Coordinates of C-alpha atoms in Angstrom, one line a residue:
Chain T
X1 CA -24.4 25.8 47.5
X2 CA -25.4 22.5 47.1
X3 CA -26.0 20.8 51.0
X4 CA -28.8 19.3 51.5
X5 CA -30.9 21.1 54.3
X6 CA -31.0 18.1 56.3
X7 CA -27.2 18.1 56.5
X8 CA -26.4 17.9 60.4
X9 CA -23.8 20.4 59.6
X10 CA -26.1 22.7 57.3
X11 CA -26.5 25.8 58.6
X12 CA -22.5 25.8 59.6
X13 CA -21.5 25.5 56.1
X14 CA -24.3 27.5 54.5
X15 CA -22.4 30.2 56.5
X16 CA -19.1 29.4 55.7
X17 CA -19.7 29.6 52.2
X18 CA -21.4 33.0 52.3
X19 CA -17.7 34.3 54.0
X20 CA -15.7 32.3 51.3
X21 CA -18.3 33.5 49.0
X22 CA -17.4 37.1 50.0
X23 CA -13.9 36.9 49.7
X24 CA -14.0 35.8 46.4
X25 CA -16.1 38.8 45.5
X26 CA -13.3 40.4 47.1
X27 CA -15.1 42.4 50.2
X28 CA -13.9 39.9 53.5
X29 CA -10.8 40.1 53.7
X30 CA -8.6 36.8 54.2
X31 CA -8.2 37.3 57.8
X32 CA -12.0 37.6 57.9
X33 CA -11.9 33.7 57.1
X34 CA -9.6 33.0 59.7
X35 CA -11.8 35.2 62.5
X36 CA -14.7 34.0 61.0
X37 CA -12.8 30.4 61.9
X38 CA -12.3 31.4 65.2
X39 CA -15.7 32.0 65.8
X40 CA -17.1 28.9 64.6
X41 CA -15.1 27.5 67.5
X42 CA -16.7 29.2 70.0
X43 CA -20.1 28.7 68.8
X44 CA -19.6 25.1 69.3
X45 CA -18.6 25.8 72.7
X46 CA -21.9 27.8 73.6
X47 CA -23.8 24.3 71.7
X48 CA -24.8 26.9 68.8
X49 CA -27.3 28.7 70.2
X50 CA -28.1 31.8 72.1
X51 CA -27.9 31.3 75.8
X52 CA -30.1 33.5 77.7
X53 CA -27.5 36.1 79.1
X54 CA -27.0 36.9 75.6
X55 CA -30.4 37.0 74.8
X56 CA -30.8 40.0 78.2
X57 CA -27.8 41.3 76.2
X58 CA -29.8 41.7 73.0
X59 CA -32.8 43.3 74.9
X60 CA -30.5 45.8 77.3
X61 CA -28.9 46.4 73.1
X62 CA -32.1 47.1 71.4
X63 CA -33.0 49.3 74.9
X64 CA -29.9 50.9 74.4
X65 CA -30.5 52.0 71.0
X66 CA -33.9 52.8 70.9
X67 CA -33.2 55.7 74.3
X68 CA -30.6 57.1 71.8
X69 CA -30.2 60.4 69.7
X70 CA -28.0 59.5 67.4
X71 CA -27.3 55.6 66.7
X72 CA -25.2 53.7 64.8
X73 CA -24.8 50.3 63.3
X74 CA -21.1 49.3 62.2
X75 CA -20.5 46.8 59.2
X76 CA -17.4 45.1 58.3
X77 CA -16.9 42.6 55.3
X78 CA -18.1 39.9 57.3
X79 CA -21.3 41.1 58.7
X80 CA -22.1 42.1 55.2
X81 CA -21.6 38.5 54.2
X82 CA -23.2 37.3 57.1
X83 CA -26.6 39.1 57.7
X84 CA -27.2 41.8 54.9
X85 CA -30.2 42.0 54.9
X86 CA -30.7 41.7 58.8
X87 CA -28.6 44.5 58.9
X88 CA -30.6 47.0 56.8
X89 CA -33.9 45.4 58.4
X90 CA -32.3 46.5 62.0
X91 CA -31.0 49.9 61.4
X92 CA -35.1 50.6 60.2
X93 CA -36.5 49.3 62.7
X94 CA -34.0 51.1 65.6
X95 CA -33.9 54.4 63.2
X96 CA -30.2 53.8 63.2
X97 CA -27.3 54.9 60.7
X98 CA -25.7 52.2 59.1
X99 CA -21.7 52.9 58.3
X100 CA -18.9 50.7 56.9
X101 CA -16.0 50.7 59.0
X102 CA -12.7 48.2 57.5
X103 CA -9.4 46.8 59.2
X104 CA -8.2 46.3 55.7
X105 CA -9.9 49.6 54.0
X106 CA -10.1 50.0 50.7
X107 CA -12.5 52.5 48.6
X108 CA -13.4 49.3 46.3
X109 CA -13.9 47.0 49.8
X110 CA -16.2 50.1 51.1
X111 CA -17.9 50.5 47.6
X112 CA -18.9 46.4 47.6
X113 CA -20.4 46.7 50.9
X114 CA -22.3 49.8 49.8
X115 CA -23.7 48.2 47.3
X116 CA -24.4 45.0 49.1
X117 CA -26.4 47.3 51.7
X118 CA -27.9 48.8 49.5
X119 CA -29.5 45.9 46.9
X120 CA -30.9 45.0 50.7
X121 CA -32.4 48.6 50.8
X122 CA -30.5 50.8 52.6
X123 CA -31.0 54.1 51.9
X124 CA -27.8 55.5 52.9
X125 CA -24.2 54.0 53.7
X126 CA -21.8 55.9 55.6
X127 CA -18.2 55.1 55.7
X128 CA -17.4 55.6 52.1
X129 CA -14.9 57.7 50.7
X130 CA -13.2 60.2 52.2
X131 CA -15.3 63.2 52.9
X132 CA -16.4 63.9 56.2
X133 CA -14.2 61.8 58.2
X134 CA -12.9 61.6 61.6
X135 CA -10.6 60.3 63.5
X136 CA -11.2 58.5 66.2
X137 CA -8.0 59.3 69.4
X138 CA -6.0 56.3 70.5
X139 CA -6.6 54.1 67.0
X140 CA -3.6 54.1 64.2
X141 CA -5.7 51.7 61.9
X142 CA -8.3 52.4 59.2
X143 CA -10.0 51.6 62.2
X144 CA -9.7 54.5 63.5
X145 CA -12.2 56.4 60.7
X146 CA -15.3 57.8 61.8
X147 CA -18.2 59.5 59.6
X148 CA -19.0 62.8 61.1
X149 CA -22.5 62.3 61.2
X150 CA -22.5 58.6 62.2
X151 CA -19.9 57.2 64.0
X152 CA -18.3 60.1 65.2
X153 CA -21.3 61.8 66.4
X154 CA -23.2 58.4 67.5
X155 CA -24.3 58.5 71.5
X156 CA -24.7 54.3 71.1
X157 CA -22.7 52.1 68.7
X158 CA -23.4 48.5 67.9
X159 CA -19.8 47.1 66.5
X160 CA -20.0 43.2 65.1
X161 CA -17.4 40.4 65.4
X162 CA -14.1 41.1 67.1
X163 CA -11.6 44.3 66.9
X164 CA -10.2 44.8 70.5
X165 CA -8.6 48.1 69.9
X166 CA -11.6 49.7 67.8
X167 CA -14.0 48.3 70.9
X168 CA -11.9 50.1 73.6
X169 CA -11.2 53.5 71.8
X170 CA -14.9 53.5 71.0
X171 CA -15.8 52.9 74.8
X172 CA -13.3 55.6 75.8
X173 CA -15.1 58.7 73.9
X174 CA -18.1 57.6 76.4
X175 CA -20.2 55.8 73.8
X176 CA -22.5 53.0 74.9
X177 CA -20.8 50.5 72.6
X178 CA -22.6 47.3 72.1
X179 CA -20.1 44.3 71.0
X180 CA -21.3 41.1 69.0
X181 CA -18.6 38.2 69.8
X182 CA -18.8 35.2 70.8
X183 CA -15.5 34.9 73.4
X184 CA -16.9 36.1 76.5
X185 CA -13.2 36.5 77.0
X186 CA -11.9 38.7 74.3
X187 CA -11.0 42.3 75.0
X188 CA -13.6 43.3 73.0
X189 CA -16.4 41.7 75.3
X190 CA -14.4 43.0 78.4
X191 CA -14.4 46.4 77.4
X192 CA -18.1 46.9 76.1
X193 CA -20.9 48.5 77.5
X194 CA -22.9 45.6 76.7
X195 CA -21.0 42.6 75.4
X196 CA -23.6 40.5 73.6
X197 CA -21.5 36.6 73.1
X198 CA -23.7 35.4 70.2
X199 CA -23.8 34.5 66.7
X200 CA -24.4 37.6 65.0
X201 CA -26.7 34.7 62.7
X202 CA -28.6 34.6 65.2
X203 CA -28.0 38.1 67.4
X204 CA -29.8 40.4 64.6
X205 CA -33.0 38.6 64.0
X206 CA -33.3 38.1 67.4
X207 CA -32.6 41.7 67.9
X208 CA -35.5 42.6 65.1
X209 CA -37.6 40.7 66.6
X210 CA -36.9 42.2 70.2
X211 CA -36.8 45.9 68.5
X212 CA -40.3 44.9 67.0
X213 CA -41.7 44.5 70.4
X214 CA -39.8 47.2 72.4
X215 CA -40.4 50.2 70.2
X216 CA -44.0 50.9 71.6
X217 CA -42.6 50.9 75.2
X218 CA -42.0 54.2 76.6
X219 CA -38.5 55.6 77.4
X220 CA -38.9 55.1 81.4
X221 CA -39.7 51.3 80.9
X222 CA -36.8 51.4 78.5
X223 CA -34.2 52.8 80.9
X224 CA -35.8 50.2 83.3
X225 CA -35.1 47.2 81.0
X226 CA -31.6 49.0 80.0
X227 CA -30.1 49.7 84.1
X228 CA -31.0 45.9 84.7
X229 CA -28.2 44.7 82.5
X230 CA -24.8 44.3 84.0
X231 CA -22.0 43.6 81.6
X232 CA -19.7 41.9 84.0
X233 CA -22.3 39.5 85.4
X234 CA -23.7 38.8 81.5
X235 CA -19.7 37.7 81.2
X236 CA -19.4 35.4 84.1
X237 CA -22.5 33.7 83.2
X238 CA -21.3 33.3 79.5
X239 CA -17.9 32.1 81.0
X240 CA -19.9 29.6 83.6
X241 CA -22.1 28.0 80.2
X242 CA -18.8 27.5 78.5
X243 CA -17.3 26.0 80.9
X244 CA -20.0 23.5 81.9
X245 CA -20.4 22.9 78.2
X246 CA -16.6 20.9 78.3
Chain S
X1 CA 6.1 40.3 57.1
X2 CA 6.9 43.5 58.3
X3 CA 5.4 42.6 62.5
X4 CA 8.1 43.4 64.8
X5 CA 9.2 40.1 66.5
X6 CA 9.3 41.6 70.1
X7 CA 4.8 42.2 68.7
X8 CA 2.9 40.2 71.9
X9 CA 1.0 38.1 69.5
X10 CA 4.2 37.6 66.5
X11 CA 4.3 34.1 66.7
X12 CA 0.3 33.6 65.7
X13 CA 0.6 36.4 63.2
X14 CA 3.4 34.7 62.0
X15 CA 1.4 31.3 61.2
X16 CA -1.4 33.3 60.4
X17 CA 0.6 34.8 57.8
X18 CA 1.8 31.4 56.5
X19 CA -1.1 30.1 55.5
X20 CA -2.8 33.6 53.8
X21 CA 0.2 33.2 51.8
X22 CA -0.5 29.9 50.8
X23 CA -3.9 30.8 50.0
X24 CA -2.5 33.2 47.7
X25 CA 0.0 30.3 46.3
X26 CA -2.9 28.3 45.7
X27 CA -2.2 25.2 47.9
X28 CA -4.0 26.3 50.2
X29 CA -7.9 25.5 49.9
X30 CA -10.4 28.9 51.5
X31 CA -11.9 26.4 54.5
X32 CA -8.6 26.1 55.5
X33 CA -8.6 29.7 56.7
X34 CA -11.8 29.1 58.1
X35 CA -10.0 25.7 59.9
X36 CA -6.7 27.4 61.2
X37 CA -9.0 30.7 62.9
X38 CA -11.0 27.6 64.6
X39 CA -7.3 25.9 65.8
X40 CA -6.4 30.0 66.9
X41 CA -9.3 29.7 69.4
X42 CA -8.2 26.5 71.3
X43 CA -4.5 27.3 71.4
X44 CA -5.5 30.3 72.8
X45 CA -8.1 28.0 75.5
X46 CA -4.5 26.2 76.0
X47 CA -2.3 29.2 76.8
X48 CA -1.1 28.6 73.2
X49 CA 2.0 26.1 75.0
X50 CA 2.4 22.4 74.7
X51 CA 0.7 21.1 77.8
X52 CA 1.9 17.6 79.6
X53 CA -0.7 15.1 78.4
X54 CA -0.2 16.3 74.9
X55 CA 3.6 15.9 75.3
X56 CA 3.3 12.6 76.4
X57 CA 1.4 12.1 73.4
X58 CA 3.9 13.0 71.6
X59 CA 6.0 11.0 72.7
X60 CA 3.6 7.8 72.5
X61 CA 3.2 8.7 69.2
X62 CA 7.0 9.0 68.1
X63 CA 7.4 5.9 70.2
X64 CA 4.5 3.9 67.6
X65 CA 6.0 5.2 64.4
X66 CA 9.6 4.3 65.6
X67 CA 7.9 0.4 66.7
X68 CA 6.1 0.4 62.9
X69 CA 7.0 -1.6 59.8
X70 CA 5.8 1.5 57.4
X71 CA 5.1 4.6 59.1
X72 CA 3.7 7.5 57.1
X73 CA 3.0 11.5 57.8
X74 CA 0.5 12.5 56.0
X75 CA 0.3 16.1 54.4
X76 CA -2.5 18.9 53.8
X77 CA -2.2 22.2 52.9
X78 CA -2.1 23.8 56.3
X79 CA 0.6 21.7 57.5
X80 CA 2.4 22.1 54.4
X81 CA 1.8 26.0 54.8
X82 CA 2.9 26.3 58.4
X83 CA 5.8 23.3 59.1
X84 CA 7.2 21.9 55.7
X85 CA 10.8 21.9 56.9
X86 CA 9.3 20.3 60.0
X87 CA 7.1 17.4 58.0
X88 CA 10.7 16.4 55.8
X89 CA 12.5 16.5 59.1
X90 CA 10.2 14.6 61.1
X91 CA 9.6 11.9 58.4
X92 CA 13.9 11.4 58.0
X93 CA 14.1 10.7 61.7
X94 CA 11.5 8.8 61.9
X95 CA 11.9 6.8 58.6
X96 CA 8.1 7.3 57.4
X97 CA 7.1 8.4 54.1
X98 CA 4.8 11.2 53.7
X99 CA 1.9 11.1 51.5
X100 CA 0.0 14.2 50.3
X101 CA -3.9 13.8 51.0
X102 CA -6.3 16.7 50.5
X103 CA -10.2 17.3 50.7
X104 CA -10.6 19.9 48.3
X105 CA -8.4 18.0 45.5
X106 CA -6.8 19.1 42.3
X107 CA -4.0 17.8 40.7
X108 CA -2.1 21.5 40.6
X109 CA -2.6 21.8 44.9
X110 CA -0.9 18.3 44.9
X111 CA 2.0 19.3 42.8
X112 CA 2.5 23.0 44.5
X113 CA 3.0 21.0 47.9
X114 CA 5.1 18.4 46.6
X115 CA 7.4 21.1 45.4
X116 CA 7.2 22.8 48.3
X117 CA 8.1 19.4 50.2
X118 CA 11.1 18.6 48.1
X119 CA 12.5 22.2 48.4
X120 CA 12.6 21.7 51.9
X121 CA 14.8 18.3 51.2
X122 CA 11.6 15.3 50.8
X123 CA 13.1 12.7 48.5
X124 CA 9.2 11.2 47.2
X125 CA 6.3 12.1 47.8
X126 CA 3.3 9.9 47.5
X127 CA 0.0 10.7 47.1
X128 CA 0.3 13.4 44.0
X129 CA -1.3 12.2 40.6
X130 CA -3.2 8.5 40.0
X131 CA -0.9 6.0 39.9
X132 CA -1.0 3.2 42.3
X133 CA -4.0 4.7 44.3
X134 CA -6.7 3.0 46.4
X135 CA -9.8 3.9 48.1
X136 CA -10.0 4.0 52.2
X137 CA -13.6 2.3 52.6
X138 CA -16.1 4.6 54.3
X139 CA -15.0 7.5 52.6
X140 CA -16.8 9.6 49.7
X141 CA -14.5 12.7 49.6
X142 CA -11.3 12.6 47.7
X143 CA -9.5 12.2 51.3
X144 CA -10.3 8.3 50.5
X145 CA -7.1 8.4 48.4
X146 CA -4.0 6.4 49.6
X147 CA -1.0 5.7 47.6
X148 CA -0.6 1.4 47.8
X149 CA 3.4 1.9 49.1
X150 CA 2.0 4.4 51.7
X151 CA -0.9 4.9 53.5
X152 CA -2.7 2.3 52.2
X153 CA -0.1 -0.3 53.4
X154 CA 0.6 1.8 56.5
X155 CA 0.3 0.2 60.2
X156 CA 1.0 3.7 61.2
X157 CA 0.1 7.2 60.0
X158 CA 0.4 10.5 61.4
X159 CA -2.8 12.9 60.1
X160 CA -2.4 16.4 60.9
X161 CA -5.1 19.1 61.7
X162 CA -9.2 18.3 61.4
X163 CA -11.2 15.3 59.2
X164 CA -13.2 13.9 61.7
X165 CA -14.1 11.1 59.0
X166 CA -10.9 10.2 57.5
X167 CA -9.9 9.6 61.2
X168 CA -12.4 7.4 62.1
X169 CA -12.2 5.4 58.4
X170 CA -8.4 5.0 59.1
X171 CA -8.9 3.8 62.5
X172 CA -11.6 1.4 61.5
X173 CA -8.7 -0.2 59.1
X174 CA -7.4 -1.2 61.9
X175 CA -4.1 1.2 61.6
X176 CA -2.7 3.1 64.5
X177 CA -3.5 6.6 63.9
X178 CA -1.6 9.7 64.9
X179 CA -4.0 13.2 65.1
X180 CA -2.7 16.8 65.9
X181 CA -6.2 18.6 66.6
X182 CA -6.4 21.3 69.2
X183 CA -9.6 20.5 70.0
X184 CA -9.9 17.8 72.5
X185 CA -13.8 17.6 72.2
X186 CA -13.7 17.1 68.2
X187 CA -14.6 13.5 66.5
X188 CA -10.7 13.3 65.1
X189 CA -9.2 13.6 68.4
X190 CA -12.1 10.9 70.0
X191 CA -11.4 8.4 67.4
X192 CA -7.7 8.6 67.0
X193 CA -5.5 5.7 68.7
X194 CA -3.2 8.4 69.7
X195 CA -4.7 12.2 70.3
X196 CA -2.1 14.8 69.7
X197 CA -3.9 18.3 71.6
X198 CA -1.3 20.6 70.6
X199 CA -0.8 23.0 67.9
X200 CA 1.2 21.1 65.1
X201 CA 3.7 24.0 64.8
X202 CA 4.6 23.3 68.5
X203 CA 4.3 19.6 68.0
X204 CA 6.4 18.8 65.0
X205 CA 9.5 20.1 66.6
X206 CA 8.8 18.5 70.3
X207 CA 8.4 15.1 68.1
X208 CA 12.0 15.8 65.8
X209 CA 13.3 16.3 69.4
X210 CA 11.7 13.2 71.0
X211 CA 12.9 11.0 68.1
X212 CA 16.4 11.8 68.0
X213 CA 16.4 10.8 71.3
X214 CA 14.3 7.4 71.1
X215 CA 15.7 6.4 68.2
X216 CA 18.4 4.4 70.5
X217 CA 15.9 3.4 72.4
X218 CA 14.9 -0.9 72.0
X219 CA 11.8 -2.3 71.2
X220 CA 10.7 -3.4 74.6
X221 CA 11.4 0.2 76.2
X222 CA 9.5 2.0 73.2
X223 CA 6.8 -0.6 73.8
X224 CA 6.1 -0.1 77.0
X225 CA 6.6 4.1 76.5
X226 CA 4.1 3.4 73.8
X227 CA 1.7 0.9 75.7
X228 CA 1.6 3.6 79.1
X229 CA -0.4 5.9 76.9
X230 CA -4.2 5.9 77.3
X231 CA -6.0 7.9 74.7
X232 CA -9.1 8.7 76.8
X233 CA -7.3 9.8 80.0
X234 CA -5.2 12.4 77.8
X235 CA -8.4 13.4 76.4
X236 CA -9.9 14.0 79.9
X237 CA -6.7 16.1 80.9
X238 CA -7.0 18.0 77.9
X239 CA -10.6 18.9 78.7
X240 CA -9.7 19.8 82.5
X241 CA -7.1 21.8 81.4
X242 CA -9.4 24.2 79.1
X243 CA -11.5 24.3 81.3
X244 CA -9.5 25.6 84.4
X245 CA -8.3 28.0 81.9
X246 CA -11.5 29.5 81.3

């Protein structure tokens, strides 16, 4: 990509191309372009950067995971484009399971992303192939797969960028489902245990960074830091910084 | 498209699935997936409907190409995706010529939208090819083009969807100019002489409806229908309006 650094615009477009970058390599699909469009939109809203109820999102997250038995990063073709390497770096430092989940599946869209995962290190990718899947009730999509020991069996679940339907089914089997998206008014945010409205450019590092500090706490202080979030509230405030913003 | 029409969100699948498919046609360029998910996010902060200020817009707008010498639409490949009947339509009532004018330029693009323009009944088209082109001053991307007969001799033109800098080189010409951008905050719709908030698949037909009717009109009474609009107050609606909404 050839911007200059210094481009007002830089870090926008060094984005962008990573998404158009993926597509061509054929694992974001085209409506990932157009959501990832949509996003950009509200990121300009919130003045690009992360605005501190989403930054006591990120923390009640990283609480969230760290009290868990079991959980679970999910990756679509644009998180994968996004933050590869953020993802892998997260899922070690939270002891999580990393698994692919695709609106448009396909076993060569699953196998990119695999292997994209894992030139950043993973160690193991769930979500590819057919063996040992579930289905998750109340989702007719591809959505609706769920690796028996990942998703499926995953206490807390951290889903990025926007799927309405996956977000509520996921909420429904009693999961703590943590949403990345940056409409505070999306179904998706509604419906999550803790809606973080961020960049997810921005959401995982900060979240490494927070998991960095929070894993030598001890669970009570956790639980502390984790009951003090309230989703509804984080929303309003998100709403409130938005609207102030026009 | 197989989405059943009585489908809550049809007609933005609809549009959505217009310009994937031009993607797929080649006339469409990858950032302007990326552009039309960022146009889905404001129409949805407008209640995805044509709001007053922007109809009057509209109508100010028909109202100045009807009052101009050499009126022309000018065409990109989301506009040409999502409302070529529309554009052909449009520019007969109105008498303008439309000229093709694209940021991500290739000679092939120019002559896939050109056909696509004259199968939906466009005598010429300008703007496809070298011949007879100038340079707008103050611009360093291809979208400097303009044919001599057209927008280069135009004291009007209509420029759909986002270039923040073509808008502000045209309006430095001195030319009246015409944006549809649903984003009421964004450089285009601040420079234009005439802001058009409105999504252009709304707006094309409300203007091949307004100019039927003003095409009777005189000069004095499309003068003063023209001179009643003030850019900055429809701006400030706009911006009210969004955010009520949120």
């Amino acid at each position: 990509m050839d911007i200059p650094q210094n481009h007002p615009r830089y870090l926008s477009l060094k984005y962008r191309h990573r998404i158009v970058d993926g597509l061509k390599q054929g694992f974001v699909a085209d409506s990932g372009l157009i959501a990832h469009g949509r996003g950009e939109a509200y990121d300009y809203l919130l003045g690009e950067k992360t605005c501190d109820p989403a930054l006591n999102a990120e923390k009640a997250a990283v609480a969230a995971m760290l009290l868990s038995e079991n959980p679970v990063i999910s990756v679509n073709g644009n998180s994968a484009a996004l933050v590869p390497g953020e993802i892998v770096e997260l899922a070690e430092s939270l002891n999580a399971k990393i698994e692919i989940n695709l609106f448009y599946r396909t076993l060569e869209r699953e196998q990119l992303i695999e292997k994209i995962l894992k030139d950043n290190g993973a160690d193991r990718v769930y979500g590819v192939g057919d063996r040992d899947m579930q289905s998750i009730p109340g989702l007719s999509s591809q959505r609706k797969r769920a690796a028996k020991e990942a998703s499926w069996s995953a206490d807390t679940i951290l889903v990025p960028l926007e799927d309405g339907d996956r977000a509520e089914a996921l909420v429904s089997t009693g999961k703590c489902t943590i949403t990345i998206d940056l409409n505070p008014l999306s179904r998706t945010s509604k419906s999550a245990t803790i809606p973080i409205v961020d960049n997810i450019v921005r959401a995982r590092p900060n979240m490494i960074h927070i998991s960095e500090k929070l894993r030598s706490w001890n669970a009570e202080k956790l639980m502390e830091l984790h009951n003090s979030f309230n989703a509804q509230e984080c929303l309003n405030s998100m709403v409130g910084i938005i609207r102030k913003g026009f």
